[in-house]
Each structure stands twice: as structure tokens, then as C-alpha cells.
Amino acid sequence: EVQLVESGGGLVQPGGSQGLSCAASGFTFSSYPMSWVRQAPGKGLEWVSHISSTGGSTFYADSVKGRCTIARDNAKNTLYLQLNSLKTEDTAMYYCTKDLIGSWGMDNWGKGTLVTVSS
């Protein structure tokens, strides 16, 4: 059974940083691309970032480009997202997703971790 468990959310002040993790199990983590997706309160889902199975290719939404770094440790079956220079509009539930090989389709989601940016 595929399991994705996010952690690292919390309350952070504007301009601060937050690091998120996603522990993966139940599949061969190193074979799959992964993504982060977020949902702000009362809004729809927004794709944030994508990383290839090896970690060699990364992609970011314009809304976070330059402030965000996605990474993975295939030896630890863990996905990461580092958020810097946080803005109030970054407040959201952040989900990690397992993506389909060869596409950006997302076939498994974690339950999410909440990041709240507020003074």
C-alpha cells in the first residue's frame, strides 16, 4: 500500500522559512517522479513543484520560483520542500504526491501538512 506522510508544517512569520518532508513507503520511491501541491483556505489546488525520479530535474510554479527548493533522498525514501521568504499567500495545506512515470499525473496523495504564514 502506498503511503505518503507529510510533516514540517506550522506557523511561521512572513519572510520566514519552513521545511517540509514527505516520508514515502509501499512503492519503489526511486523509480517515481514526485510533486508538491497546495491548497489555500477556500481555494482550489495549486501545483507547486515537481522533481524527477533521480532528482536531476526540478520544476516550480511561478508563484514560488526563486523562493522554493524541492529535493529528494532516494536512500531515505523522503521528499523535501524548502520554502523561503514566505508570504501570507503561501498559507495552505501542502500535499506530496506520487506521480506517474513518464507524465505529471498524480496517482497518490498524502494527507497534507498545514503551513500558516502570519504575524
PDB file of C-alpha atoms in Angstrom:
ATOM      1  CA  GLU A   1       0.000   0.000   0.000  1.00  0.00           C
ATOM      2  CA  VAL A   2       1.360   3.383  -0.993  1.00  0.00           C
ATOM      3  CA  GLN A   3       1.758   5.746   1.946  1.00  0.00           C
ATOM      4  CA  LEU A   4       2.844   9.369   1.836  1.00  0.00           C
ATOM      5  CA  VAL A   5       3.160  11.148   5.158  1.00  0.00           C
ATOM      6  CA  GLU A   6       3.919  14.846   5.188  1.00  0.00           C
ATOM      7  CA  SER A   7       5.408  16.709   8.128  1.00  0.00           C
ATOM      8  CA  GLY A   8       7.004  20.031   8.978  1.00  0.00           C
ATOM      9  CA  GLY A   9       4.065  22.375   8.734  1.00  0.00           C
ATOM     10  CA  GLY A  10       3.385  25.039  11.306  1.00  0.00           C
ATOM     11  CA  LEU A  11       3.056  28.736  11.995  1.00  0.00           C
ATOM     12  CA  VAL A  12       5.732  30.966  10.519  1.00  0.00           C
ATOM     13  CA  GLN A  13       6.085  34.717  10.238  1.00  0.00           C
ATOM     14  CA  PRO A  14       6.136  36.483   6.879  1.00  0.00           C
ATOM     15  CA  GLY A  15       9.643  36.434   5.494  1.00  0.00           C
ATOM     16  CA  GLY A  16      10.472  33.270   7.353  1.00  0.00           C
ATOM     17  CA  SER A  17      11.317  29.782   6.155  1.00  0.00           C
ATOM     18  CA  GLN A  18       9.777  26.364   6.543  1.00  0.00           C
ATOM     19  CA  GLY A  19      10.994  22.934   5.573  1.00  0.00           C
ATOM     20  CA  LEU A  20       8.536  20.197   4.712  1.00  0.00           C
ATOM     21  CA  SER A  21       9.171  16.456   4.439  1.00  0.00           C
ATOM     22  CA  CYS A  22       7.248  13.580   2.942  1.00  0.00           C
ATOM     23  CA  ALA A  23       8.045  10.041   4.038  1.00  0.00           C
ATOM     24  CA  ALA A  24       7.147   7.528   1.343  1.00  0.00           C
ATOM     25  CA  SER A  25       6.559   3.809   1.615  1.00  0.00           C
ATOM     26  CA  GLY A  26       4.843   0.956  -0.196  1.00  0.00           C
ATOM     27  CA  PHE A  27       6.481   1.529  -3.565  1.00  0.00           C
ATOM     28  CA  THR A  28       9.919   1.862  -5.143  1.00  0.00           C
ATOM     29  CA  PHE A  29      10.414   5.537  -4.327  1.00  0.00           C
ATOM     30  CA  SER A  30      13.481   5.988  -6.519  1.00  0.00           C
ATOM     31  CA  SER A  31      11.516   4.993  -9.625  1.00  0.00           C
ATOM     32  CA  TYR A  32       8.854   7.664  -9.448  1.00  0.00           C
ATOM     33  CA  PRO A  33       8.712  11.389 -10.006  1.00  0.00           C
ATOM     34  CA  MET A  34       7.081  13.307  -7.175  1.00  0.00           C
ATOM     35  CA  SER A  35       5.345  16.629  -6.691  1.00  0.00           C
ATOM     36  CA  TRP A  36       4.106  19.061  -4.102  1.00  0.00           C
ATOM     37  CA  VAL A  37       0.637  20.545  -4.441  1.00  0.00           C
ATOM     38  CA  ARG A  38      -1.020  23.046  -2.121  1.00  0.00           C
ATOM     39  CA  GLN A  39      -4.497  24.262  -1.335  1.00  0.00           C
ATOM     40  CA  ALA A  40      -5.063  27.615   0.295  1.00  0.00           C
ATOM     41  CA  PRO A  41      -8.125  28.055   2.512  1.00  0.00           C
ATOM     42  CA  GLY A  42     -11.211  28.385   0.355  1.00  0.00           C
ATOM     43  CA  LYS A  43      -9.273  27.993  -2.890  1.00  0.00           C
ATOM     44  CA  GLY A  44      -8.520  25.270  -5.398  1.00  0.00           C
ATOM     45  CA  LEU A  45      -5.491  23.048  -5.739  1.00  0.00           C
ATOM     46  CA  GLU A  46      -2.276  24.647  -6.961  1.00  0.00           C
ATOM     47  CA  TRP A  47       0.685  22.657  -8.236  1.00  0.00           C
ATOM     48  CA  VAL A  48       3.873  23.897  -6.532  1.00  0.00           C
ATOM     49  CA  SER A  49       6.818  21.821  -7.671  1.00  0.00           C
ATOM     50  CA  HIS A  50       7.873  18.601  -9.414  1.00  0.00           C
ATOM     51  CA  ILE A  51      11.019  16.516  -9.249  1.00  0.00           C
ATOM     52  CA  SER A  52      12.165  13.675 -11.460  1.00  0.00           C
ATOM     53  CA  SER A  53      12.842  10.220 -10.063  1.00  0.00           C
ATOM     54  CA  THR A  54      16.586  10.829  -9.858  1.00  0.00           C
ATOM     55  CA  GLY A  55      16.250  14.384  -8.616  1.00  0.00           C
ATOM     56  CA  GLY A  56      18.102  15.653 -11.645  1.00  0.00           C
ATOM     57  CA  SER A  57      15.220  17.735 -12.958  1.00  0.00           C
ATOM     58  CA  THR A  58      13.102  20.115 -10.940  1.00  0.00           C
ATOM     59  CA  PHE A  59      10.258  22.437 -11.854  1.00  0.00           C
ATOM     60  CA  TYR A  60       8.473  25.197  -9.980  1.00  0.00           C
ATOM     61  CA  ALA A  61       5.310  27.211 -10.230  1.00  0.00           C
ATOM     62  CA  ASP A  62       5.893  30.876 -10.984  1.00  0.00           C
ATOM     63  CA  SER A  63       4.322  31.742  -7.629  1.00  0.00           C
ATOM     64  CA  VAL A  64       7.173  30.064  -5.713  1.00  0.00           C
ATOM     65  CA  LYS A  65      10.069  30.174  -8.171  1.00  0.00           C
ATOM     66  CA  GLY A  66      13.182  31.564  -6.514  1.00  0.00           C
ATOM     67  CA  ARG A  67      11.743  31.010  -3.027  1.00  0.00           C
ATOM     68  CA  CYS A  68      11.340  27.276  -3.039  1.00  0.00           C
ATOM     69  CA  THR A  69      13.552  24.220  -3.404  1.00  0.00           C
ATOM     70  CA  ILE A  70      12.363  20.657  -3.966  1.00  0.00           C
ATOM     71  CA  ALA A  71      14.694  17.780  -3.239  1.00  0.00           C
ATOM     72  CA  ARG A  72      14.641  14.075  -2.563  1.00  0.00           C
ATOM     73  CA  ASP A  73      16.732  11.479  -0.803  1.00  0.00           C
ATOM     74  CA  ASN A  74      16.119   8.170  -2.525  1.00  0.00           C
ATOM     75  CA  ALA A  75      18.129   6.296   0.098  1.00  0.00           C
ATOM     76  CA  LYS A  76      15.737   7.570   2.777  1.00  0.00           C
ATOM     77  CA  ASN A  77      12.559   7.417   0.659  1.00  0.00           C
ATOM     78  CA  THR A  78      11.904  11.034   1.520  1.00  0.00           C
ATOM     79  CA  LEU A  79      10.796  14.080  -0.439  1.00  0.00           C
ATOM     80  CA  TYR A  80      11.506  17.611   0.749  1.00  0.00           C
ATOM     81  CA  LEU A  81      10.270  21.129   0.108  1.00  0.00           C
ATOM     82  CA  GLN A  82      12.101  24.158   1.450  1.00  0.00           C
ATOM     83  CA  LEU A  83      10.075  27.343   1.438  1.00  0.00           C
ATOM     84  CA  ASN A  84      11.825  30.685   1.948  1.00  0.00           C
ATOM     85  CA  SER A  85      10.741  34.333   2.069  1.00  0.00           C
ATOM     86  CA  LEU A  86       7.269  33.169   2.949  1.00  0.00           C
ATOM     87  CA  LYS A  87       4.260  35.360   2.223  1.00  0.00           C
ATOM     88  CA  THR A  88       0.805  35.262   3.743  1.00  0.00           C
ATOM     89  CA  GLU A  89      -0.473  33.927   0.432  1.00  0.00           C
ATOM     90  CA  ASP A  90       1.690  30.823   0.929  1.00  0.00           C
ATOM     91  CA  THR A  91      -0.663  29.767   3.711  1.00  0.00           C
ATOM     92  CA  ALA A  92      -2.035  26.413   2.586  1.00  0.00           C
ATOM     93  CA  MET A  93      -2.250  22.708   3.137  1.00  0.00           C
ATOM     94  CA  TYR A  94       0.735  21.195   1.365  1.00  0.00           C
ATOM     95  CA  TYR A  95       0.401  17.732  -0.147  1.00  0.00           C
ATOM     96  CA  CYS A  96       3.052  15.455  -1.527  1.00  0.00           C
ATOM     97  CA  THR A  97       2.100  13.314  -4.473  1.00  0.00           C
ATOM     98  CA  LYS A  98       3.488  10.249  -6.203  1.00  0.00           C
ATOM     99  CA  ASP A  99       3.392  10.861  -9.919  1.00  0.00           C
ATOM    100  CA  LEU A 100       3.007   8.565 -12.874  1.00  0.00           C
ATOM    101  CA  ILE A 101       6.198   7.510 -14.637  1.00  0.00           C
ATOM    102  CA  GLY A 102       6.555   9.463 -17.852  1.00  0.00           C
ATOM    103  CA  SER A 103       3.891  12.022 -17.014  1.00  0.00           C
ATOM    104  CA  TRP A 104       2.935  14.584 -14.417  1.00  0.00           C
ATOM    105  CA  GLY A 105      -0.233  12.804 -13.451  1.00  0.00           C
ATOM    106  CA  MET A 106      -0.581  12.311  -9.706  1.00  0.00           C
ATOM    107  CA  ASP A 107      -1.884   8.949  -8.610  1.00  0.00           C
ATOM    108  CA  ASN A 108      -1.317   9.010  -4.845  1.00  0.00           C
ATOM    109  CA  TRP A 109      -1.601  11.821  -2.331  1.00  0.00           C
ATOM    110  CA  GLY A 110      -0.646  12.268   1.278  1.00  0.00           C
ATOM    111  CA  LYS A 111      -2.973  13.805   3.845  1.00  0.00           C
ATOM    112  CA  GLY A 112      -1.085  17.070   3.878  1.00  0.00           C
ATOM    113  CA  THR A 113       0.664  19.360   6.313  1.00  0.00           C
ATOM    114  CA  LEU A 114      -0.573  22.865   7.077  1.00  0.00           C
ATOM    115  CA  VAL A 115       1.681  25.882   6.687  1.00  0.00           C
ATOM    116  CA  THR A 116       0.318  29.112   8.135  1.00  0.00           C
ATOM    117  CA  VAL A 117       2.150  32.334   7.382  1.00  0.00           C
ATOM    118  CA  SER A 118       1.050  35.035   9.776  1.00  0.00           C
ATOM    119  CA  SER A 119       2.442  37.696  12.035  1.00  0.00           C
TER     120      SER A 119
END
